[in-house]
Short mmCIF file of C-alpha atoms in Angstrom, two decimals:
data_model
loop_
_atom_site.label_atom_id
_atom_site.label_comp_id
_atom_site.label_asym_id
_atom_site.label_seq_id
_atom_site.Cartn_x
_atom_site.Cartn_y
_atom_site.Cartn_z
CA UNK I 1 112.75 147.29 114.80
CA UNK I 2 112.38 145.77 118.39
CA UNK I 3 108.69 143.94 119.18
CA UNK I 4 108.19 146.45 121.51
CA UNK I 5 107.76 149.30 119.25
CA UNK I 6 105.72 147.14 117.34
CA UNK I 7 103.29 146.78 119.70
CA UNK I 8 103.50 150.57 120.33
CA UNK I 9 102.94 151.55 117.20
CA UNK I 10 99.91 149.46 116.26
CA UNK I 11 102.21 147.85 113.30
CA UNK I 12 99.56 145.23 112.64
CA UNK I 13 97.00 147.82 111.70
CA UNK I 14 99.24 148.88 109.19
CA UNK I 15 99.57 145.82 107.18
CA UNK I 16 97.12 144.27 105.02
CA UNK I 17 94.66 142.18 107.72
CA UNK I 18 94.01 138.81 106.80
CA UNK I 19 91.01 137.41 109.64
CA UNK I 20 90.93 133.61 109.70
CA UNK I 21 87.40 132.47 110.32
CA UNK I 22 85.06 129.75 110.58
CA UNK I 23 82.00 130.29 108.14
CA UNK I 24 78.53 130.09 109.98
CA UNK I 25 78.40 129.07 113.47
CA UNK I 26 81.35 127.04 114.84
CA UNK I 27 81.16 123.40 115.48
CA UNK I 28 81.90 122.59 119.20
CA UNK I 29 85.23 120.48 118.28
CA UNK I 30 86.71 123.82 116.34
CA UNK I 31 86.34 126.43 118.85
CA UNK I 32 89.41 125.34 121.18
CA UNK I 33 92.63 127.61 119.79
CA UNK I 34 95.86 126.02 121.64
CA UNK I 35 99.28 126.77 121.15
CA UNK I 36 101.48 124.20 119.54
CA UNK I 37 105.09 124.19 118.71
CA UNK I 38 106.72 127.66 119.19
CA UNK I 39 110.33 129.30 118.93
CA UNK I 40 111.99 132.80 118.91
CA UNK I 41 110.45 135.71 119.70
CA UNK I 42 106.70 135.24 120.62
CA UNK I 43 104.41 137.35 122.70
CA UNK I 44 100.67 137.29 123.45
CA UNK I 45 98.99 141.08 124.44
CA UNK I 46 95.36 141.51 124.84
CA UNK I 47 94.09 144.05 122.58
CA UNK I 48 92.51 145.98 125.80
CA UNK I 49 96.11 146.38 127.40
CA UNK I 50 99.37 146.97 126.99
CA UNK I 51 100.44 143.90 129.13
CA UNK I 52 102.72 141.75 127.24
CA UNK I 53 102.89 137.59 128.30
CA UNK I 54 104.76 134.42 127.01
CA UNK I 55 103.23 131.53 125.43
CA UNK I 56 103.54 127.91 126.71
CA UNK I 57 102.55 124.79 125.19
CA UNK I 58 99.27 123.66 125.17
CA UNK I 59 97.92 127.22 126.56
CA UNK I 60 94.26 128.27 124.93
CA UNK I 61 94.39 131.27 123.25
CA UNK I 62 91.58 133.64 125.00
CA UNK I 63 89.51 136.15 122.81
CA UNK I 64 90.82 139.63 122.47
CA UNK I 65 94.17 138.44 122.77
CA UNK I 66 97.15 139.63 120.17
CA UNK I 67 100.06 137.06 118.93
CA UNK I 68 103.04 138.89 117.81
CA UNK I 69 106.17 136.86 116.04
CA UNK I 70 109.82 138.73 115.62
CA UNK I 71 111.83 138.28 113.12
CA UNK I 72 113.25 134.29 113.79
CA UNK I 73 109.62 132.97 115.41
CA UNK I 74 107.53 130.91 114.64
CA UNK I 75 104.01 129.75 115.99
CA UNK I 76 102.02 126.61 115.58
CA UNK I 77 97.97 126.58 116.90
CA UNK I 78 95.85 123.94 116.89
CA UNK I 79 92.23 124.46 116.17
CA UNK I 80 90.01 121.82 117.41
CA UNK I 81 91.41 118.07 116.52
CA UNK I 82 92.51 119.03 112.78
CA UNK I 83 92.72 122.38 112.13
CA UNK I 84 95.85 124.23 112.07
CA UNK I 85 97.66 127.38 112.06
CA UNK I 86 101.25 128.23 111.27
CA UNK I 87 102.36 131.02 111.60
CA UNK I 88 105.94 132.71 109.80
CA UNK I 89 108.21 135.87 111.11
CA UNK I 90 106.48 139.23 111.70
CA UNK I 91 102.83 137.94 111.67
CA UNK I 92 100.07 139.22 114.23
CA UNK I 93 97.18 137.11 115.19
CA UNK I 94 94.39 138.29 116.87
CA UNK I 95 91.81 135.44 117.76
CA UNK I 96 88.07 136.75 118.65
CA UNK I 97 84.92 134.28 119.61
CA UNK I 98 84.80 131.99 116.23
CA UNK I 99 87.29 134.50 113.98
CA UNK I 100 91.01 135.01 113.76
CA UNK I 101 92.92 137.81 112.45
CA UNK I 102 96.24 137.58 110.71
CA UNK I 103 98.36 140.99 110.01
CA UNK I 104 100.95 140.41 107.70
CA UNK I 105 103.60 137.71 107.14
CA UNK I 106 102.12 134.07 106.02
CA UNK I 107 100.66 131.29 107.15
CA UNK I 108 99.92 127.75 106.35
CA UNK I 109 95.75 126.55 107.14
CA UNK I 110 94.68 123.38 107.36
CA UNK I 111 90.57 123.56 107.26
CA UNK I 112 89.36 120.34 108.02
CA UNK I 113 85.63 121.29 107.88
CA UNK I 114 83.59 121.14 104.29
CA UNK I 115 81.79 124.15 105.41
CA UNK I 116 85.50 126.13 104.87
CA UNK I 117 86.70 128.91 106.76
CA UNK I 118 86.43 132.76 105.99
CA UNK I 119 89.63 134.19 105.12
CA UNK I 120 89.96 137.82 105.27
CA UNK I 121 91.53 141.15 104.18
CA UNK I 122 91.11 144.55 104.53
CA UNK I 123 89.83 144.79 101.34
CA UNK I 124 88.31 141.19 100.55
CA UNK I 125 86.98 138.44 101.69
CA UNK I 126 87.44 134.31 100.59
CA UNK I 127 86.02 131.17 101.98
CA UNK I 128 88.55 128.88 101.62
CA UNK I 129 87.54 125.19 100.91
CA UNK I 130 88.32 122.24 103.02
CA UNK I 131 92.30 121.30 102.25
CA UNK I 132 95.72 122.65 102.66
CA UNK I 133 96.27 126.23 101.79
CA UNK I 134 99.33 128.64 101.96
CA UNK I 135 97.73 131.97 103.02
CA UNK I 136 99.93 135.49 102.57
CA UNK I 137 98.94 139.48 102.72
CA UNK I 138 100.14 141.70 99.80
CA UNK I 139 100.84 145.25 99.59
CA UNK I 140 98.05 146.36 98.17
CA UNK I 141 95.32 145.09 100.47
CA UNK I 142 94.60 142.09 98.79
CA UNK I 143 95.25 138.15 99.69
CA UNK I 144 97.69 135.66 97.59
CA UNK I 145 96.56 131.92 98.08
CA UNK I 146 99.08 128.62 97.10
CA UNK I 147 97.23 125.02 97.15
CA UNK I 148 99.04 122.55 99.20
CA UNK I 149 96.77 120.03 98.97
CA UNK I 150 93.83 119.27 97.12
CA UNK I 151 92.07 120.24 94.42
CA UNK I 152 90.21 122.51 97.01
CA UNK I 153 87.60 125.50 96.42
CA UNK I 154 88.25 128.87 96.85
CA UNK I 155 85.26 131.50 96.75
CA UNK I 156 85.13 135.45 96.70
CA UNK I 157 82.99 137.02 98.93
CA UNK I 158 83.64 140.58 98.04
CA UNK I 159 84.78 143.52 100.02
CA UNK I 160 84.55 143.80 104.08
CA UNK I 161 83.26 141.50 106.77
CA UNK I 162 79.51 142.29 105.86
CA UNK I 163 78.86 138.77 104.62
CA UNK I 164 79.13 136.70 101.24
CA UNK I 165 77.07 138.41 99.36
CA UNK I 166 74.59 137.34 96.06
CA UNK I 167 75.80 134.24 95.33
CA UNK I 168 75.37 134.32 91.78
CA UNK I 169 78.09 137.72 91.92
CA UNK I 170 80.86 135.16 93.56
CA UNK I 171 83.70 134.27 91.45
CA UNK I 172 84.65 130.83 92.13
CA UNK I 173 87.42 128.50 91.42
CA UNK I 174 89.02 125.07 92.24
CA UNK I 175 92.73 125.02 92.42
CA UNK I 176 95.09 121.99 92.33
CA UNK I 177 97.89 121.46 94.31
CA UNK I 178 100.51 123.91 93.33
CA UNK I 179 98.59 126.87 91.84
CA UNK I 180 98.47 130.25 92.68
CA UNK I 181 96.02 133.44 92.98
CA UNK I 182 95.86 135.84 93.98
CA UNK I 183 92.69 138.26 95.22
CA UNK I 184 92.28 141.28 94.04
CA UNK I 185 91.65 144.63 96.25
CA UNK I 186 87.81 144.42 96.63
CA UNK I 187 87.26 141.18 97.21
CA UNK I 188 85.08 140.22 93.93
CA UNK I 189 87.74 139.20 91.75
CA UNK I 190 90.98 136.52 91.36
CA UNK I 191 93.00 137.21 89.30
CA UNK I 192 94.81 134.37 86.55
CA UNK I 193 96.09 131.12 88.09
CA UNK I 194 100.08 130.73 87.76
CA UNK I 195 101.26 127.14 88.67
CA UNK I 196 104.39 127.54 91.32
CA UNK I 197 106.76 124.37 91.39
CA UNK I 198 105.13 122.90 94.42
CA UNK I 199 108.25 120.59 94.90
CA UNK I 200 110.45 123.54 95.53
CA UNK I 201 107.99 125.36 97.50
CA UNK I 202 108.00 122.14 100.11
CA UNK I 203 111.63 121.82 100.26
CA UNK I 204 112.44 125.48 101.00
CA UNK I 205 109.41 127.12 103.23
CA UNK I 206 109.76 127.07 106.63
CA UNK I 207 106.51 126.85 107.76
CA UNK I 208 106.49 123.20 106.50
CA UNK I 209 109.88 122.57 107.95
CA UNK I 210 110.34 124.58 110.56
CA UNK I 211 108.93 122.45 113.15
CA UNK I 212 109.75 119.39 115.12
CA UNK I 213 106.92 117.63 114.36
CA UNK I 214 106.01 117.30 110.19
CA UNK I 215 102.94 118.11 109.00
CA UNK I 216 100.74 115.31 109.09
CA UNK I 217 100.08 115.37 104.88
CA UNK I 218 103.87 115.61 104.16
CA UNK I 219 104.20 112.48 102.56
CA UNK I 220 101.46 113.33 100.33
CA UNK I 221 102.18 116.49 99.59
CA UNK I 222 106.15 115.14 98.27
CA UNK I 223 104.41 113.06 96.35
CA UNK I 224 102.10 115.49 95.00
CA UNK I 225 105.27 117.87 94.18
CA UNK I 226 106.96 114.91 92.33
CA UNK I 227 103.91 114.00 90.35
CA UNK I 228 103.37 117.32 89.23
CA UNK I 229 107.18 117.77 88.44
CA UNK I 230 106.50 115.26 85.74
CA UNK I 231 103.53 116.94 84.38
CA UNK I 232 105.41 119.85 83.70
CA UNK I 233 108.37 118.31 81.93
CA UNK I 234 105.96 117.99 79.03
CA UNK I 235 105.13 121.28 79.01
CA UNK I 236 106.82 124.44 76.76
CA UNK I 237 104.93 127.73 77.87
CA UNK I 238 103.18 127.10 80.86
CA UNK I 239 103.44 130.19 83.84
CA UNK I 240 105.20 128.33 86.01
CA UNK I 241 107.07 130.24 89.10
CA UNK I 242 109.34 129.52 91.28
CA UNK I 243 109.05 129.70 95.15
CA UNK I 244 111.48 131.54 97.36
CA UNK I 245 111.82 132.77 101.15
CA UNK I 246 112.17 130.97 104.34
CA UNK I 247 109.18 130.96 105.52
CA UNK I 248 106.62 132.22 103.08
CA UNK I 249 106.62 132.33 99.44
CA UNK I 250 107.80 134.49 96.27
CA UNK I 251 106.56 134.56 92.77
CA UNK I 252 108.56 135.15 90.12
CA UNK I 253 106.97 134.64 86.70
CA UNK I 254 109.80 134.28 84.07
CA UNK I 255 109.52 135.50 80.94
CA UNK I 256 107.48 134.14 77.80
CA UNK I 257 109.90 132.14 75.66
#
């Protein structure tokens, strides 16, 4: 399917809308989106027009406006001095005043505030911890979320953009680097935690290798895949999964011994 007809056919209102977010009200150092490092197929349209324009390096990404990837792209943004954006293959991002909005495909965040950042679907909503996270949208509405690097906190907020919530009604959890959830359609729930090898993960995603310049944790993060390779030498029947696809990620749980 060419971009074009994407754009035609309002494809990223089909898939299942991720909306990146800063929680509360945005320090001054975050609120500067510019593009970064990008490569095949990439195309900014406003969401009031049909009007489709090129990227360039070290452009600001205005509000109302639409990022579309093909099928080989790639996108990097840069939000404020630290946080980041990555964006896969056939991934939309729509950037309002203080809120982003992913449609499908997967990205990696870096939130470099403790505060977190508001991650959401069509059907849920998360505030992701400070930390590295892998961020992907699922079929059926909901959100699956790999720590890179942490432990980091992840919170539910519950269904639509309305707000967090009772507090006491949020399920909460702090992952370690290399575990999976993912959130279920609603927005209240997670579902169980399966530990991916995180090793493989690094080695084979594109989004961590696909650009010229490495992420700035990389070292880390090897080391954190080779520690944990260790750890699980020693264990017989833990859910471990193994991590596929170029530029996102795959679970495949095997079977119980």
């Amino acid at each position: 399917m060419a971009l074009t007809d994407v754009i035609g056919r309002g494809w990223w209102q089909a898939a299942g809308v991720i909306a990146l977010g800063f929680c509360g009200v945005a320090r001054a150092e975050e609120t500067g989106v510019l593009f970064g490092h990008f490569e095949g197929r990439v195309m900014i349209r406003k969401t009031t027009s049909s009007r489709v324009e090129l990227p360039a390096a070290g452009r600001a990404l205005e509000p109302g406006e639409i990022v579309i990837t093909g099928d080989r792209a790639c996108v990097e943004l840069r939000v404020g001095e630290s946080g980041l954006w990555r964006v896969g293959r056939r991934a939309v991002l729509v950037v309002q005043p203080g809120i982003g909005r992913l449609t499908a495909g997967a990205a990696i965040v870096r939130v470099p505030v403790e505060s977190g950042w508001r991650v959401e679907s069509e059907r849920g909503v998360v505030r992701l911890g400070r930390g590295l996270w892998m961020v992907q949208a699922v079929d059926n509405e909901g959100l699956k979320l790999v720590c890179l690097d942490g432990p980091a906190d992840v919170e539910a907020w519950g269904e639509g953009a309305a707000g967090p919530g009772d507090a006491a009604e949020r399920a909460r959890l702090r992952l370690r680097p290399g575990e999976l959830v993912f959130l279920k359609p609603g927005g209240r729930q997670f579902g169980p935690v399966v530990t991916i090898y995180l090793e493989e993960l690094l080695g084979t995603s594109r989004l961590v290798n696909g650009f010229p310049e490495p992420l700035t944790e990389i070292r880390r993060l090897r080391n954190l895949g080779m520690i944990q390779r260790e750890q699980l030498k020693g264990v017989t029947a833990a859910l471990v999964a193994g991590a596929s696809d170029d530029d996102g990620f795959e679970v495949a749980v095997p079977k119980a011994p």
